[in-house]
Short mmCIF file of C-alpha atoms and ligand atoms in Angstrom, two decimals:
data_model
loop_
_atom_site.label_atom_id
_atom_site.label_comp_id
_atom_site.label_asym_id
_atom_site.label_seq_id
_atom_site.Cartn_x
_atom_site.Cartn_y
_atom_site.Cartn_z
CA MET Z 1487 -26.91 -65.08 -96.36
CA ASN Z 1488 -24.06 -66.72 -94.40
CA LEU Z 1489 -22.28 -64.43 -91.96
CA ILE Z 1490 -19.36 -64.78 -89.56
CA PHE Z 1491 -19.11 -62.61 -86.43
CA LEU Z 1492 -15.43 -62.38 -85.52
CA GLY Z 1493 -13.88 -60.53 -82.59
CA PRO Z 1494 -12.38 -60.82 -79.13
CA PRO Z 1495 -14.31 -62.33 -76.21
CA GLY Z 1496 -16.84 -59.91 -74.77
CA VAL Z 1497 -16.80 -57.45 -77.68
CA GLY Z 1498 -20.57 -57.88 -78.14
CA LYS Z 1499 -20.92 -60.50 -80.92
CA GLY Z 1500 -23.75 -62.38 -79.19
CA THR Z 1501 -25.60 -59.19 -78.24
CA ILE Z 1502 -25.57 -57.80 -81.79
CA ALA Z 1503 -26.31 -61.21 -83.35
CA LYS Z 1504 -29.69 -61.25 -81.58
CA TYR Z 1505 -30.69 -58.00 -83.35
CA ILE Z 1506 -29.54 -59.26 -86.76
CA VAL Z 1507 -31.48 -62.52 -86.25
CA LYS Z 1508 -34.65 -60.37 -86.00
CA GLU Z 1509 -33.73 -58.20 -89.00
CA LYS Z 1510 -32.72 -61.02 -91.35
CA GLY Z 1511 -34.70 -64.02 -90.07
CA ILE Z 1512 -31.64 -66.27 -89.95
CA PRO Z 1513 -30.43 -68.15 -86.84
CA GLN Z 1514 -27.48 -67.26 -84.63
CA ILE Z 1515 -25.21 -70.28 -84.24
CA SER Z 1516 -22.88 -69.81 -81.28
CA THR Z 1517 -20.35 -72.61 -80.77
CA GLY Z 1518 -19.91 -71.27 -77.22
CA ASP Z 1519 -23.65 -71.80 -76.53
CA LEU Z 1520 -23.59 -75.26 -78.17
CA LEU Z 1521 -20.57 -76.28 -76.10
CA ARG Z 1522 -22.06 -74.94 -72.85
CA ALA Z 1523 -25.25 -76.92 -73.59
CA ALA Z 1524 -23.15 -80.08 -74.16
CA VAL Z 1525 -21.33 -79.52 -70.85
CA LYS Z 1526 -24.63 -79.00 -69.01
CA GLU Z 1527 -26.12 -82.14 -70.54
CA GLY Z 1528 -22.99 -84.15 -69.61
CA SER Z 1529 -22.59 -85.62 -73.12
CA GLU Z 1530 -19.28 -87.20 -74.20
CA LEU Z 1531 -18.45 -84.01 -76.13
CA GLY Z 1532 -19.34 -81.90 -73.10
CA LYS Z 1533 -17.04 -83.96 -70.86
CA LYS Z 1534 -14.17 -83.50 -73.30
CA ALA Z 1535 -14.81 -79.76 -73.80
CA ARG Z 1536 -15.31 -78.80 -70.15
CA GLY Z 1537 -11.65 -78.53 -69.10
CA TYR Z 1538 -10.59 -76.49 -72.13
CA MET Z 1539 -13.46 -74.04 -71.67
CA GLY Z 1540 -12.88 -73.71 -67.94
CA SER Z 1541 -9.23 -72.81 -68.48
CA GLY Z 1542 -10.00 -70.13 -71.08
CA GLY Z 1543 -8.40 -72.17 -73.89
CA LEU Z 1544 -9.99 -73.34 -77.14
CA VAL Z 1545 -11.71 -76.69 -77.52
CA PRO Z 1546 -9.80 -78.86 -80.07
CA ASP Z 1547 -10.68 -78.18 -83.70
CA ASN Z 1548 -11.92 -81.69 -84.50
CA LEU Z 1549 -14.57 -81.54 -81.74
CA VAL Z 1550 -15.86 -78.07 -82.63
CA ILE Z 1551 -15.84 -78.65 -86.39
CA GLY Z 1552 -17.99 -81.79 -86.01
CA LEU Z 1553 -20.43 -79.93 -83.77
CA LEU Z 1554 -20.74 -76.99 -86.16
CA LYS Z 1555 -21.14 -79.11 -89.29
CA ASP Z 1556 -23.93 -81.02 -87.62
CA ARG Z 1557 -25.69 -77.79 -86.58
CA ILE Z 1558 -25.65 -76.14 -90.02
CA THR Z 1559 -27.41 -79.10 -91.62
CA LYS Z 1560 -30.56 -78.36 -89.52
CA ASP Z 1561 -33.65 -77.05 -91.34
CA ASP Z 1562 -33.49 -73.56 -89.84
CA SER Z 1563 -30.03 -72.96 -91.34
CA GLN Z 1564 -30.89 -73.61 -94.97
CA ASN Z 1565 -31.49 -69.92 -95.84
CA GLY Z 1566 -28.41 -68.68 -94.03
CA PHE Z 1567 -26.96 -68.22 -90.56
CA ILE Z 1568 -24.77 -66.10 -88.33
CA LEU Z 1569 -21.73 -67.99 -87.08
CA ASP Z 1570 -20.95 -66.42 -83.70
CA GLY Z 1571 -17.56 -67.54 -82.39
CA PHE Z 1572 -16.74 -69.90 -85.27
CA PRO Z 1573 -14.24 -70.20 -86.92
CA ARG Z 1574 -11.70 -69.43 -84.21
CA THR Z 1575 -8.63 -70.91 -85.93
CA ILE Z 1576 -7.36 -71.15 -89.51
CA PRO Z 1577 -8.03 -74.93 -89.63
CA GLN Z 1578 -11.66 -74.24 -88.63
CA ALA Z 1579 -11.98 -71.69 -91.47
CA LYS Z 1580 -10.50 -74.21 -93.92
CA ALA Z 1581 -12.91 -76.89 -92.71
CA LEU Z 1582 -15.83 -74.61 -93.66
CA GLU Z 1583 -14.41 -74.17 -97.14
CA GLU Z 1584 -13.79 -77.90 -97.54
CA SER Z 1585 -17.47 -78.44 -96.70
CA ASN Z 1586 -18.40 -75.99 -99.49
CA VAL Z 1587 -19.93 -73.50 -97.06
CA GLN Z 1588 -19.96 -70.15 -98.87
CA ILE Z 1589 -19.41 -67.16 -96.53
CA ASP Z 1590 -20.87 -63.86 -97.76
CA LYS Z 1591 -19.42 -61.50 -95.15
CA VAL Z 1592 -17.18 -61.54 -92.08
CA LEU Z 1593 -17.92 -58.77 -89.56
CA ASN Z 1594 -14.85 -57.98 -87.50
CA PHE Z 1595 -16.02 -56.47 -84.18
CA LYS Z 1596 -13.43 -54.15 -82.67
CA ALA Z 1597 -12.86 -52.67 -79.19
CA SER Z 1598 -9.95 -51.97 -76.86
CA ASP Z 1599 -8.85 -54.59 -74.29
CA GLU Z 1600 -10.02 -52.29 -71.44
CA LEU Z 1601 -13.50 -52.11 -72.89
CA VAL Z 1602 -13.86 -55.86 -73.47
CA ILE Z 1603 -12.61 -56.60 -69.95
CA ASP Z 1604 -15.22 -54.18 -68.57
CA ARG Z 1605 -17.95 -55.73 -70.72
CA ILE Z 1606 -17.05 -59.29 -69.72
CA SER Z 1607 -16.68 -58.58 -66.01
CA GLY Z 1608 -20.15 -56.98 -65.89
CA ARG Z 1609 -21.87 -59.57 -68.07
CA ARG Z 1610 -24.73 -61.60 -66.62
CA THR Z 1611 -26.42 -64.38 -68.62
CA CYS Z 1612 -29.85 -65.97 -68.15
CA LYS Z 1613 -29.69 -69.63 -67.08
CA LYS Z 1614 -32.92 -70.40 -68.92
CA CYS Z 1615 -32.94 -68.44 -72.21
CA ASN Z 1616 -29.30 -67.28 -72.58
CA ALA Z 1617 -30.32 -63.58 -72.76
CA ILE Z 1618 -27.31 -61.33 -72.13
CA TYR Z 1619 -27.20 -58.34 -69.73
CA HIS Z 1620 -24.56 -56.06 -68.28
CA ILE Z 1621 -24.79 -54.91 -64.66
CA ARG Z 1622 -24.28 -51.25 -65.69
CA ASN Z 1623 -24.66 -50.93 -69.48
CA ILE Z 1624 -27.72 -53.14 -70.03
CA PRO Z 1625 -29.13 -53.98 -66.57
CA PRO Z 1626 -32.24 -56.12 -66.07
CA LYS Z 1627 -35.29 -54.37 -64.53
CA VAL Z 1628 -34.94 -56.53 -61.39
CA GLU Z 1629 -31.43 -57.45 -60.22
CA ASP Z 1630 -30.38 -60.97 -61.27
CA VAL Z 1631 -33.75 -61.73 -62.91
CA CYS Z 1632 -34.18 -62.06 -66.69
CA ASP Z 1633 -36.64 -59.50 -68.16
CA LYS Z 1634 -37.62 -61.92 -70.91
CA CYS Z 1635 -38.34 -65.19 -69.09
CA GLY Z 1636 -37.90 -64.56 -65.34
CA GLY Z 1637 -34.89 -66.93 -65.26
CA GLU Z 1638 -31.98 -66.44 -62.86
CA LEU Z 1639 -28.98 -64.46 -64.12
CA PHE Z 1640 -25.46 -65.73 -63.42
CA GLN Z 1641 -21.84 -64.90 -64.16
CA ARG Z 1642 -20.14 -67.40 -66.49
CA GLY Z 1643 -17.21 -69.24 -64.86
CA ASP Z 1644 -14.87 -68.16 -67.68
CA ASP Z 1645 -15.83 -64.50 -67.15
CA LYS Z 1646 -13.72 -64.28 -63.96
CA GLN Z 1647 -10.78 -61.87 -64.36
CA GLU Z 1648 -7.90 -64.39 -64.51
CA LYS Z 1649 -9.67 -66.44 -67.22
CA VAL Z 1650 -10.45 -63.34 -69.27
CA LYS Z 1651 -6.73 -62.49 -69.60
CA LYS Z 1652 -6.05 -65.99 -70.93
CA ARG Z 1653 -9.00 -65.77 -73.36
CA LEU Z 1654 -7.63 -62.51 -74.75
CA GLU Z 1655 -4.18 -64.08 -75.25
CA VAL Z 1656 -5.74 -67.08 -76.98
CA TYR Z 1657 -7.74 -64.70 -79.19
CA ARG Z 1658 -4.61 -62.81 -80.24
CA GLU Z 1659 -2.59 -65.96 -80.95
CA GLN Z 1660 -5.14 -68.25 -82.57
CA THR Z 1661 -8.13 -66.21 -83.75
CA ALA Z 1662 -6.81 -62.77 -84.80
CA PRO Z 1663 -4.93 -64.30 -87.81
CA LEU Z 1664 -8.39 -64.87 -89.32
CA ILE Z 1665 -8.69 -61.09 -89.83
CA ASP Z 1666 -6.00 -61.11 -92.54
CA TYR Z 1667 -7.23 -64.45 -93.83
CA TYR Z 1668 -10.68 -63.04 -94.63
CA LYS Z 1669 -9.34 -59.59 -95.61
CA GLU Z 1670 -7.36 -61.27 -98.38
CA LYS Z 1671 -10.55 -62.91 -99.60
CA GLY Z 1672 -12.17 -59.43 -99.79
CA ILE Z 1673 -15.13 -60.28 -97.53
CA LEU Z 1674 -14.11 -58.65 -94.22
CA ALA Z 1675 -15.71 -55.49 -92.80
CA ASP Z 1676 -14.60 -53.80 -89.57
CA ILE Z 1677 -17.31 -52.84 -87.09
CA GLU Z 1678 -16.47 -50.27 -84.40
CA THR Z 1679 -18.22 -51.34 -81.18
CA GLU Z 1680 -17.21 -48.45 -78.92
CA GLN Z 1681 -20.67 -46.93 -79.42
CA PRO Z 1682 -24.24 -47.67 -78.27
CA ILE Z 1683 -25.92 -50.81 -79.63
CA PRO Z 1684 -28.33 -49.13 -82.13
CA GLY Z 1685 -25.37 -47.56 -84.00
CA ILE Z 1686 -23.60 -50.92 -84.20
CA VAL Z 1687 -26.72 -52.59 -85.59
CA VAL Z 1688 -27.00 -49.88 -88.28
CA ASP Z 1689 -23.31 -50.33 -89.20
CA VAL Z 1690 -23.72 -54.11 -89.51
CA MET Z 1691 -26.90 -53.77 -91.60
CA GLU Z 1692 -25.10 -51.41 -93.97
CA GLU Z 1693 -22.37 -53.99 -94.53
CA ILE Z 1694 -24.56 -57.01 -95.20
P1 AP5 F 1781 -17.95 -68.02 -76.50
O1 AP5 F 1781 -19.18 -68.25 -75.75
O2 AP5 F 1781 -17.98 -67.94 -77.98
O3 AP5 F 1781 -17.24 -66.76 -75.88
P2 AP5 F 1781 -16.45 -65.55 -76.57
O4 AP5 F 1781 -16.14 -65.52 -78.01
O5 AP5 F 1781 -15.30 -65.49 -75.68
O6 AP5 F 1781 -17.46 -64.46 -76.63
P3 AP5 F 1781 -18.32 -64.01 -75.53
O7 AP5 F 1781 -19.59 -64.81 -75.47
O8 AP5 F 1781 -17.51 -63.95 -74.26
O9 AP5 F 1781 -18.60 -62.49 -75.93
P4 AP5 F 1781 -19.48 -61.75 -77.03
O10 AP5 F 1781 -18.59 -61.10 -78.02
O11 AP5 F 1781 -20.59 -62.62 -77.56
O12 AP5 F 1781 -20.07 -60.60 -76.12
P5 AP5 F 1781 -21.56 -60.37 -75.52
O13 AP5 F 1781 -22.52 -60.04 -76.62
O14 AP5 F 1781 -21.91 -61.46 -74.58
O15 AP5 F 1781 -16.86 -69.17 -76.14
C1 AP5 F 1781 -16.64 -69.61 -74.82
C2 AP5 F 1781 -15.62 -70.74 -74.84
O16 AP5 F 1781 -16.10 -71.85 -75.64
C3 AP5 F 1781 -14.26 -70.38 -75.50
O17 AP5 F 1781 -13.38 -69.75 -74.58
C4 AP5 F 1781 -13.78 -71.76 -75.95
O18 AP5 F 1781 -13.24 -72.51 -74.88
C5 AP5 F 1781 -15.04 -72.45 -76.41
N1 AP5 F 1781 -15.32 -72.24 -77.86
C6 AP5 F 1781 -16.38 -71.58 -78.41
N2 AP5 F 1781 -16.30 -71.59 -79.75
C7 AP5 F 1781 -15.16 -72.26 -80.06
C8 AP5 F 1781 -14.52 -72.58 -81.29
N3 AP5 F 1781 -15.02 -72.20 -82.48
N4 AP5 F 1781 -13.34 -73.28 -81.24
C9 AP5 F 1781 -12.81 -73.69 -80.07
N5 AP5 F 1781 -13.37 -73.40 -78.87
C10 AP5 F 1781 -14.54 -72.70 -78.87
O19 AP5 F 1781 -21.30 -58.99 -74.72
C11 AP5 F 1781 -20.44 -58.92 -73.61
C12 AP5 F 1781 -21.01 -57.93 -72.57
O20 AP5 F 1781 -20.97 -56.60 -73.10
C13 AP5 F 1781 -22.48 -58.20 -72.19
O21 AP5 F 1781 -22.63 -57.95 -70.82
C14 AP5 F 1781 -23.26 -57.15 -73.02
O22 AP5 F 1781 -24.45 -56.80 -72.37
C15 AP5 F 1781 -22.27 -56.00 -73.10
N6 AP5 F 1781 -22.34 -55.23 -74.34
C16 AP5 F 1781 -22.34 -55.75 -75.60
N7 AP5 F 1781 -22.35 -54.75 -76.52
C17 AP5 F 1781 -22.34 -53.59 -75.81
C18 AP5 F 1781 -22.33 -52.20 -76.20
N8 AP5 F 1781 -22.31 -51.81 -77.47
N9 AP5 F 1781 -22.30 -51.27 -75.22
C19 AP5 F 1781 -22.30 -51.65 -73.91
N10 AP5 F 1781 -22.30 -52.94 -73.48
C20 AP5 F 1781 -22.33 -53.89 -74.43
#
């Protein structure tokens, strides 16, 4: 089963994806995580992507499409995957189709701007295992320490308030048109995220 998780930054796509990975046994493929790993490693792609990511803009389509196509050829993706944060533009969606990647369902995660800003500003991520917390909603047992691996928690550079505004604008201009794009194909389902996580997981499982 091939799924797309669509929605504004900070709506909870990555958090919910981790539950669906366990339920369905398919990997979560986050282009954001892949790009952050490339930046950390200092690869050519990482050097090119760094500035775009730091400013809250999108990394150019050709770079992200190449990265994604490479990732979905890996062994673990052969029985399906969750694309978390890809596609983010119409050309990215078309590139998937041109590669004959069949998408079964697009989950459109919804929340108000106020809620996503609150979620992003309180988000803390583990440096070692990428686990996601929220200082109030989903706090770790010990402040700034990952419950799962003991790694240090940090705030992503693009989660600072001025970058978040830009990311929301970019979402509205370049990514939100994908909602109608997939609605017209009859494979889009809205998921209301202004509720506790277990309810969201149930709603997603009912749709897929
Ligand atoms: P990326 O890493 O994909 O960021 P994003 O889409 O902006 O999404 P986020 O990771 O910010 O949020 P999320 O929806 O996963 O929320 P989360 O689960 O963490 O991309 C980063 C950058 O990389 C982009 O800006 C761009 O530059 C580049 N990039 C990536 N993909 C690209 C592409 N395809 N094309 C071009 N450029 C690309 O949750 C957020 C917080 O809320 C957490 O603290 C969590 O604990 C909390 N939370 C979640 N759900 C709930 C709930 N139900 N109740 C209470 N709290 C909750």
